[in-house]
């Protein structure tokens, strides 16, 4: 028995999205409706009722883990997702290229996204890679991702995740000095390393030809690297050790790839999977079908729904849901071997159009496959899901899927 878990990020909506209807209610989704008809639906609180989820914590919970116990911070998932080799003891950060100006009072923030820099990040990353810290025994690894973003890790003995960030998040503010947020030498040593790397990044980046060219073209230079979200490596038992399955993730966004890698899944690269509204959903469907030849479990993450909702664009979210239905769900519906496959489809939280951010409202979820107890619901949306046979539950979607595939370990004897 094989399993497919599909998470459409920020799928859930509110009636304020489209004058009384959610985007999922407004979207034409004949293939998802067909799956709902064949299977069972319900509502899931990604972490628990009244808990407003982040994407990373929600994913951990849907994958069957307790984020209250395991979660150390986003940085580690960003580092893993971007391809850095994270080891126990490493301290991971989210990083961004920014623009600062030197004043008599020190460095002040001009733009925390360096004008949303669109090219040259590899050169910037290579320059950051030449930096050597004087803090003894501490080494830096860095990779750029999209636009101004990247991920950075510190490796060395006696480092701590308890350090404050350097990003002031406010134009005109002084760049923050990282401070130890816990007692002991490790936090002090880590804060010293962060402050050193911040100063050094400005020194090595400010006069790069790339930045002079940017300045000449009227663009903001990427002349400093700011870090935030320090996290150490969480101890997450792997999905293969729990269920005895070989699993893979298909995700355009580094964060989601990182969460899945931390849970022991392999990552499958799909050309055209961008983690945005322009992603190639057909290619993701093809890759899912192909992966089932070698994997027992395929987890597919689709991000565009959340992007459109953060942009408060109900039309874009609705259109993207229709694309998921036609370009991703339809080929699976047609070509999967439904005698040996179970599929779960849900979101990791609600992202309301009006609020433009994640909310605690539960999300529709559906399970389909031979072992699913079919209910009477024949469409897939927030309203129909409230009448479904799965009722309302919290997290645990992957364990439920694994149980349907007869892969779940027994609790007790
Ligand atoms: Zn999310
Ligand atoms: Zn989001």
Short mmCIF file of C-alpha atoms and ligand atoms in Angstrom, two decimals:
data_model
loop_
_atom_site.label_atom_id
_atom_site.label_comp_id
_atom_site.label_asym_id
_atom_site.label_seq_id
_atom_site.Cartn_x
_atom_site.Cartn_y
_atom_site.Cartn_z
CA UNK A 1 0.00 0.00 0.00
CA UNK A 2 1.30 3.43 -0.97
CA UNK A 3 0.43 6.83 0.44
CA UNK A 4 0.34 10.35 -0.99
CA UNK A 5 0.05 13.39 1.25
CA UNK A 6 -0.73 16.67 -0.47
CA UNK A 7 -0.56 19.93 1.48
CA UNK A 8 -1.74 23.09 -0.26
CA UNK A 9 -0.25 25.83 1.89
CA UNK A 10 -2.77 28.23 3.44
CA UNK A 11 -5.61 26.38 1.71
CA UNK A 12 -8.29 27.22 4.28
CA UNK A 13 -10.32 30.40 3.99
CA UNK A 14 -12.98 32.55 5.61
CA UNK A 15 -16.37 33.75 4.35
CA UNK A 16 -14.88 37.25 4.15
CA UNK A 17 -12.62 36.04 1.32
CA UNK A 18 -15.26 36.41 -1.40
CA UNK A 19 -18.43 38.06 -0.10
CA UNK A 20 -19.74 35.13 1.90
CA UNK A 21 -17.70 32.37 0.32
CA UNK A 22 -14.17 31.12 0.82
CA UNK A 23 -11.86 30.84 -2.19
CA UNK A 24 -12.14 27.04 -2.03
CA UNK A 25 -15.95 27.33 -2.04
CA UNK A 26 -15.84 29.73 -4.98
CA UNK A 27 -13.34 27.68 -7.00
CA UNK A 28 -14.55 25.12 -9.55
CA UNK A 29 -12.89 21.88 -8.40
CA UNK A 30 -14.57 18.89 -10.09
CA UNK A 31 -11.64 16.54 -9.44
CA UNK A 32 -11.26 17.32 -5.74
CA UNK A 33 -15.05 16.99 -5.48
CA UNK A 34 -14.80 13.57 -7.11
CA UNK A 35 -12.17 12.52 -4.53
CA UNK A 36 -14.40 13.85 -1.72
CA UNK A 37 -17.30 11.85 -3.16
CA UNK A 38 -15.22 8.66 -3.24
CA UNK A 39 -13.66 9.21 0.19
CA UNK A 40 -14.23 10.96 3.51
CA UNK A 41 -13.78 14.59 4.51
CA UNK A 42 -13.52 16.57 7.71
CA UNK A 43 -11.86 19.57 9.33
CA UNK A 44 -8.38 19.51 10.79
CA UNK A 45 -6.91 21.92 13.30
CA UNK A 46 -3.32 21.77 12.04
CA UNK A 47 -1.85 22.00 15.56
CA UNK A 48 -4.90 22.37 17.81
CA UNK A 49 -8.04 24.53 18.13
CA UNK A 50 -7.16 28.16 18.70
CA UNK A 51 -3.49 27.75 17.83
CA UNK A 52 -2.46 30.05 14.98
CA UNK A 53 0.07 27.96 13.06
CA UNK A 54 3.30 28.81 11.41
CA UNK A 55 3.94 26.70 8.33
CA UNK A 56 6.83 24.78 9.88
CA UNK A 57 5.08 23.93 13.17
CA UNK A 58 1.86 23.05 11.30
CA UNK A 59 3.75 20.68 9.00
CA UNK A 60 5.41 18.94 11.95
CA UNK A 61 2.01 18.46 13.58
CA UNK A 62 0.32 17.20 10.38
CA UNK A 63 3.24 14.80 9.95
CA UNK A 64 2.44 13.36 13.39
CA UNK A 65 5.00 15.12 15.59
CA UNK A 66 4.45 17.36 18.61
CA UNK A 67 5.87 20.75 17.63
CA UNK A 68 5.62 21.95 21.24
CA UNK A 69 8.29 19.35 22.07
CA UNK A 70 10.38 19.28 18.92
CA UNK A 71 10.41 22.71 17.35
CA UNK A 72 13.65 24.65 17.74
CA UNK A 73 13.08 27.36 15.11
CA UNK A 74 12.75 27.94 11.39
CA UNK A 75 16.44 28.43 10.62
CA UNK A 76 17.30 24.75 10.71
CA UNK A 77 14.61 23.88 8.13
CA UNK A 78 15.77 26.73 5.87
CA UNK A 79 19.36 25.45 6.07
CA UNK A 80 18.33 21.86 5.32
CA UNK A 81 15.95 22.90 2.53
CA UNK A 82 18.59 24.96 0.81
CA UNK A 83 20.99 22.00 0.80
CA UNK A 84 23.33 22.74 3.71
CA UNK A 85 24.57 19.68 5.57
CA UNK A 86 23.19 20.33 9.08
CA UNK A 87 24.81 18.34 11.90
CA UNK A 88 24.00 18.08 15.61
CA UNK A 89 25.56 21.05 17.39
CA UNK A 90 25.26 23.41 14.39
CA UNK A 91 23.37 26.67 14.91
CA UNK A 92 21.17 27.61 11.93
CA UNK A 93 19.89 31.05 10.95
CA UNK A 94 17.68 32.62 8.34
CA UNK A 95 19.72 35.27 6.61
CA UNK A 96 19.05 38.17 4.28
CA UNK A 97 21.15 40.52 2.20
CA UNK A 98 20.28 44.06 3.15
CA UNK A 99 21.35 47.62 2.44
CA UNK A 100 22.93 49.69 5.19
CA UNK A 101 24.56 53.11 5.27
CA UNK A 102 27.48 54.02 7.50
CA UNK A 103 26.71 56.97 9.78
CA UNK A 104 28.71 58.47 12.60
CA UNK A 105 26.56 56.39 14.97
CA UNK A 106 27.27 53.14 13.14
CA UNK A 107 25.42 51.17 10.45
CA UNK A 108 21.79 52.07 9.79
CA UNK A 109 19.26 50.06 7.82
CA UNK A 110 18.21 51.43 4.43
CA UNK A 111 16.39 48.36 3.08
CA UNK A 112 16.24 44.93 4.71
CA UNK A 113 15.80 43.26 1.29
CA UNK A 114 18.58 45.07 -0.62
CA UNK A 115 15.98 46.29 -3.14
CA UNK A 116 14.75 42.69 -3.51
CA UNK A 117 17.97 41.87 -5.30
CA UNK A 118 17.25 39.80 -8.41
CA UNK A 119 20.68 38.75 -9.68
CA UNK A 120 24.26 38.26 -8.53
CA UNK A 121 23.38 36.32 -5.37
CA UNK A 122 25.86 33.58 -6.27
CA UNK A 123 28.68 36.12 -6.32
CA UNK A 124 27.54 37.52 -2.97
CA UNK A 125 27.35 34.00 -1.54
CA UNK A 126 30.85 33.16 -2.80
CA UNK A 127 32.15 36.32 -1.11
CA UNK A 128 30.44 35.40 2.16
CA UNK A 129 32.07 31.98 1.75
CA UNK A 130 35.53 33.59 1.95
CA UNK A 131 34.87 35.01 5.41
CA UNK A 132 36.91 33.56 8.29
CA UNK A 133 35.94 34.33 11.87
CA UNK A 134 38.42 35.15 14.59
CA UNK A 135 36.15 33.48 17.18
CA UNK A 136 38.28 30.32 17.62
CA UNK A 137 36.98 27.11 16.10
CA UNK A 138 33.80 28.59 14.58
CA UNK A 139 33.16 28.04 10.90
CA UNK A 140 30.46 29.58 8.65
CA UNK A 141 28.43 27.95 5.92
CA UNK A 142 26.07 30.03 3.82
CA UNK A 143 23.82 29.57 0.81
CA UNK A 144 21.68 32.08 -1.04
CA UNK A 145 18.12 31.14 -2.00
CA UNK A 146 15.58 33.41 -3.68
CA UNK A 147 15.98 37.19 -4.00
CA UNK A 148 17.59 38.59 -0.83
CA UNK A 149 17.14 35.39 1.19
CA UNK A 150 19.56 32.76 2.33
CA UNK A 151 20.45 30.47 5.19
CA UNK A 152 23.55 30.41 7.33
CA UNK A 153 24.95 27.99 9.85
CA UNK A 154 27.68 28.22 12.43
CA UNK A 155 29.64 25.07 13.22
CA UNK A 156 31.97 24.62 16.16
CA UNK A 157 32.18 23.49 19.73
CA UNK A 158 30.05 25.11 22.45
CA UNK A 159 27.61 27.14 20.37
CA UNK A 160 24.11 28.07 21.49
CA UNK A 161 20.85 28.97 19.71
CA UNK A 162 20.09 31.49 22.45
CA UNK A 163 21.22 34.63 20.66
CA UNK A 164 19.20 37.63 19.49
CA UNK A 165 18.92 38.71 15.87
CA UNK A 166 20.83 41.44 14.05
CA UNK A 167 17.97 42.51 11.75
CA UNK A 168 16.29 45.65 13.21
CA UNK A 169 13.26 45.21 10.84
CA UNK A 170 12.91 49.01 10.69
CA UNK A 171 14.27 51.43 8.11
CA UNK A 172 16.60 54.00 9.68
CA UNK A 173 17.26 51.86 12.77
CA UNK A 174 20.75 50.84 13.84
CA UNK A 175 21.80 47.29 12.99
CA UNK A 176 21.30 45.28 16.14
CA UNK A 177 24.16 43.76 18.07
CA UNK A 178 23.48 40.07 18.75
CA UNK A 179 23.13 39.46 22.48
CA UNK A 180 23.30 36.23 24.46
CA UNK A 181 19.75 35.32 25.54
CA UNK A 182 20.86 32.73 28.10
CA UNK A 183 23.57 32.47 30.71
CA UNK A 184 26.78 30.57 30.06
CA UNK A 185 29.75 30.85 27.79
CA UNK A 186 28.16 29.22 24.71
CA UNK A 187 25.55 31.95 24.12
CA UNK A 188 28.21 34.65 24.64
CA UNK A 189 30.57 32.96 22.22
CA UNK A 190 27.80 32.54 19.60
CA UNK A 191 26.72 36.18 19.94
CA UNK A 192 30.36 37.24 19.46
CA UNK A 193 30.59 35.11 16.32
CA UNK A 194 27.35 36.58 14.93
CA UNK A 195 28.54 40.15 15.58
CA UNK A 196 31.85 39.41 13.96
CA UNK A 197 30.26 37.90 10.88
CA UNK A 198 27.84 40.83 10.58
CA UNK A 199 30.69 43.40 10.58
CA UNK A 200 32.83 41.27 8.33
CA UNK A 201 30.01 40.77 5.82
CA UNK A 202 29.74 44.55 5.46
CA UNK A 203 33.50 44.84 4.96
CA UNK A 204 33.68 42.18 2.23
CA UNK A 205 30.42 43.07 0.45
CA UNK A 206 30.40 46.88 0.39
CA UNK A 207 33.06 47.35 -2.30
CA UNK A 208 32.20 44.40 -4.53
CA UNK A 209 32.06 45.39 -8.23
CA UNK A 210 28.52 44.01 -8.26
CA UNK A 211 27.48 46.53 -5.63
CA UNK A 212 29.23 49.40 -7.37
CA UNK A 213 27.35 48.47 -10.54
CA UNK A 214 24.09 48.31 -8.62
CA UNK A 215 24.73 51.74 -7.13
CA UNK A 216 25.60 53.15 -10.58
CA UNK A 217 22.31 51.75 -11.94
CA UNK A 218 20.39 53.44 -9.13
CA UNK A 219 19.81 50.15 -7.30
CA UNK A 220 20.40 49.47 -3.64
CA UNK A 221 23.64 47.61 -2.86
CA UNK A 222 23.52 44.28 -1.00
CA UNK A 223 26.17 45.38 1.48
CA UNK A 224 25.46 43.40 4.64
CA UNK A 225 24.17 40.01 5.74
CA UNK A 226 21.63 40.04 8.58
CA UNK A 227 20.65 36.92 10.53
CA UNK A 228 17.66 35.90 12.65
CA UNK A 229 15.81 32.86 13.97
CA UNK A 230 18.75 30.98 15.51
CA UNK A 231 17.93 27.29 15.90
CA UNK A 232 19.79 24.14 16.75
CA UNK A 233 19.13 20.75 15.21
CA UNK A 234 15.88 19.18 16.51
CA UNK A 235 15.75 15.47 17.37
CA UNK A 236 13.04 14.17 15.05
CA UNK A 237 12.58 10.39 14.71
CA UNK A 238 12.50 9.64 10.98
CA UNK A 239 9.29 8.71 9.18
CA UNK A 240 11.02 5.57 7.90
CA UNK A 241 11.94 4.50 11.45
CA UNK A 242 8.34 5.00 12.64
CA UNK A 243 6.39 3.50 9.72
CA UNK A 244 8.98 1.41 7.90
CA UNK A 245 8.33 3.27 4.64
CA UNK A 246 10.63 4.91 2.12
CA UNK A 247 9.37 8.43 1.62
CA UNK A 248 10.11 11.42 -0.58
CA UNK A 249 9.12 15.07 -0.70
CA UNK A 250 8.29 17.19 -3.74
CA UNK A 251 8.33 20.87 -2.77
CA UNK A 252 9.48 24.05 -4.49
CA UNK A 253 9.89 26.02 -1.26
CA UNK A 254 13.06 25.45 0.77
CA UNK A 255 11.29 25.58 4.14
CA UNK A 256 8.95 22.67 3.34
CA UNK A 257 11.73 20.63 1.76
CA UNK A 258 13.72 21.30 4.92
CA UNK A 259 10.94 20.12 7.25
CA UNK A 260 10.55 16.93 5.22
CA UNK A 261 14.31 16.31 5.12
CA UNK A 262 14.45 16.78 8.90
CA UNK A 263 11.77 14.06 9.12
CA UNK A 264 13.92 11.71 7.05
CA UNK A 265 12.31 12.01 3.61
CA UNK A 266 14.38 12.20 0.41
CA UNK A 267 13.91 15.27 -1.77
CA UNK A 268 12.94 14.97 -5.43
CA UNK A 269 13.79 18.00 -7.56
CA UNK A 270 11.15 18.89 -10.11
CA UNK A 271 12.13 21.38 -12.82
CA UNK A 272 9.58 24.18 -12.83
CA UNK A 273 8.47 23.64 -9.21
CA UNK A 274 9.06 27.18 -8.01
CA UNK A 275 7.16 27.39 -4.73
CA UNK A 276 5.16 30.24 -6.28
CA UNK A 277 2.00 30.89 -8.30
CA UNK A 278 3.90 30.14 -11.52
CA UNK A 279 4.85 26.62 -10.43
CA UNK A 280 4.54 23.72 -12.86
CA UNK A 281 1.76 21.66 -11.28
CA UNK A 282 1.64 19.14 -14.13
CA UNK A 283 5.33 18.42 -13.64
CA UNK A 284 4.70 17.87 -9.92
CA UNK A 285 1.90 15.42 -10.73
CA UNK A 286 4.17 13.53 -13.16
CA UNK A 287 6.97 13.43 -10.58
CA UNK A 288 4.53 12.13 -7.94
CA UNK A 289 3.36 9.32 -10.23
CA UNK A 290 6.97 8.46 -11.13
CA UNK A 291 8.12 8.53 -7.49
CA UNK A 292 5.56 5.89 -6.51
CA UNK A 293 7.61 3.36 -8.47
CA UNK A 294 10.36 3.59 -5.84
CA UNK A 295 8.76 5.20 -2.78
CA UNK A 296 5.96 4.08 -0.43
CA UNK A 297 5.13 7.63 0.58
CA UNK A 298 5.20 10.85 -1.43
CA UNK A 299 4.59 14.17 0.30
CA UNK A 300 3.77 16.99 -2.10
CA UNK A 301 3.78 20.60 -0.98
CA UNK A 302 2.07 23.31 -3.04
CA UNK A 303 2.73 26.89 -1.96
CA UNK A 304 0.87 29.27 -4.29
CA UNK A 305 -2.40 29.26 -2.32
CA UNK A 306 -0.62 30.85 0.65
CA UNK A 307 1.26 33.39 -1.49
CA UNK A 308 -1.98 34.65 -3.06
CA UNK A 309 -3.67 34.87 0.34
CA UNK A 310 -0.75 36.80 1.90
CA UNK A 311 -1.11 39.18 -1.06
CA UNK A 312 -4.82 39.42 -0.13
CA UNK A 313 -5.69 38.43 -3.68
CA UNK A 314 -8.83 36.27 -3.57
CA UNK A 315 -9.05 35.97 -7.36
CA UNK A 316 -5.47 34.67 -7.57
CA UNK A 317 -6.03 32.17 -4.75
CA UNK A 318 -9.25 30.90 -6.34
CA UNK A 319 -7.62 30.60 -9.76
CA UNK A 320 -4.66 28.76 -8.28
CA UNK A 321 -6.96 26.28 -6.47
CA UNK A 322 -8.63 25.64 -9.85
CA UNK A 323 -5.19 25.03 -11.36
CA UNK A 324 -4.31 22.57 -8.58
CA UNK A 325 -7.53 20.74 -9.35
CA UNK A 326 -7.11 20.60 -13.13
CA UNK A 327 -3.32 20.26 -13.43
CA UNK A 328 -2.35 18.28 -10.33
CA UNK A 329 -5.37 16.40 -8.97
CA UNK A 330 -6.87 15.38 -12.33
CA UNK A 331 -3.82 13.39 -13.56
CA UNK A 332 -3.53 11.62 -10.19
CA UNK A 333 -7.24 10.80 -10.16
CA UNK A 334 -6.97 9.33 -13.63
CA UNK A 335 -3.70 7.46 -13.41
CA UNK A 336 -3.16 6.28 -9.82
CA UNK A 337 -3.74 2.65 -9.00
CA UNK A 338 -6.50 3.26 -6.46
CA UNK A 339 -6.49 -0.38 -5.28
CA UNK A 340 -3.06 0.13 -3.74
CA UNK A 341 -2.89 3.87 -3.03
CA UNK A 342 -4.35 6.12 -0.34
CA UNK A 343 -4.27 9.88 -0.67
CA UNK A 344 -4.76 12.68 1.84
CA UNK A 345 -5.31 16.27 0.69
CA UNK A 346 -5.35 19.23 3.07
CA UNK A 347 -3.77 22.58 3.96
CA UNK A 348 -1.34 23.50 6.73
CA UNK A 349 -3.54 26.36 7.99
CA UNK A 350 -6.07 28.95 6.91
CA UNK A 351 -4.65 32.09 5.32
CA UNK A 352 -7.42 34.67 5.30
CA UNK A 353 -7.62 37.16 2.43
CA UNK A 354 -8.92 39.92 4.67
CA UNK A 355 -6.29 39.40 7.39
CA UNK A 356 -3.51 38.53 4.93
CA UNK A 357 -1.94 36.06 7.32
CA UNK A 358 -2.39 32.67 8.95
CA UNK A 359 -5.40 32.21 11.23
CA UNK A 360 -6.42 29.45 13.65
CA UNK A 361 -9.53 28.36 11.69
CA UNK A 362 -9.54 24.61 10.90
CA UNK A 363 -8.82 23.41 7.36
CA UNK A 364 -10.72 20.96 5.13
CA UNK A 365 -9.08 17.55 4.81
CA UNK A 366 -9.93 14.56 2.67
CA UNK A 367 -8.84 10.94 2.63
CA UNK A 368 -9.51 8.64 -0.31
CA UNK A 369 -8.59 5.04 -1.09
CA UNK A 370 -9.90 1.51 -0.69
CA UNK A 371 -9.77 1.44 3.13
CA UNK A 372 -11.45 4.82 3.70
CA UNK A 373 -14.95 4.74 5.21
CA UNK A 374 -16.85 6.74 2.64
CA UNK A 375 -19.17 9.50 3.88
CA UNK A 376 -22.07 11.29 2.17
CA UNK A 377 -20.18 14.47 1.27
CA UNK A 378 -19.65 14.99 -2.46
CA UNK A 379 -17.69 18.25 -2.57
CA UNK A 380 -14.51 19.57 -0.99
CA UNK A 381 -14.61 22.89 0.84
CA UNK A 382 -14.89 24.39 4.32
CA UNK A 383 -18.68 24.11 4.47
CA UNK A 384 -18.97 20.54 3.17
CA UNK A 385 -16.03 19.39 5.30
CA UNK A 386 -17.92 20.44 8.44
CA UNK A 387 -20.53 17.76 7.58
CA UNK A 388 -17.98 15.04 6.78
CA UNK A 389 -17.38 11.66 8.34
CA UNK A 390 -13.95 12.58 9.68
CA UNK A 391 -15.52 15.26 11.91
CA UNK A 392 -12.90 17.61 13.41
CA UNK A 393 -9.51 16.53 14.69
CA UNK A 394 -6.02 17.96 15.35
CA UNK A 395 -2.83 17.30 13.34
CA UNK A 396 -1.87 13.63 12.75
CA UNK A 397 -2.80 13.46 9.05
CA UNK A 398 0.27 11.42 8.09
CA UNK A 399 -0.25 8.81 10.87
CA UNK A 400 -3.89 8.48 9.73
CA UNK A 401 -2.75 8.01 6.14
CA UNK A 402 -0.13 5.48 7.21
CA UNK A 403 -2.79 3.58 9.16
CA UNK A 404 -5.02 3.40 6.08
CA UNK A 405 -2.01 2.00 4.21
CA UNK A 406 -1.53 -0.58 7.02
CA UNK A 407 1.82 0.96 7.93
CA UNK A 408 1.09 2.33 11.40
CA UNK A 409 2.84 0.81 14.42
CA UNK A 410 0.63 -0.44 17.26
CA UNK A 411 0.52 1.46 20.56
CA UNK A 412 0.55 -1.16 23.33
CA UNK A 413 0.17 -4.87 22.87
ZN1 LIG B 1 1.84 27.42 5.51
ZN1 LIG B 2 2.01 31.79 4.95
#
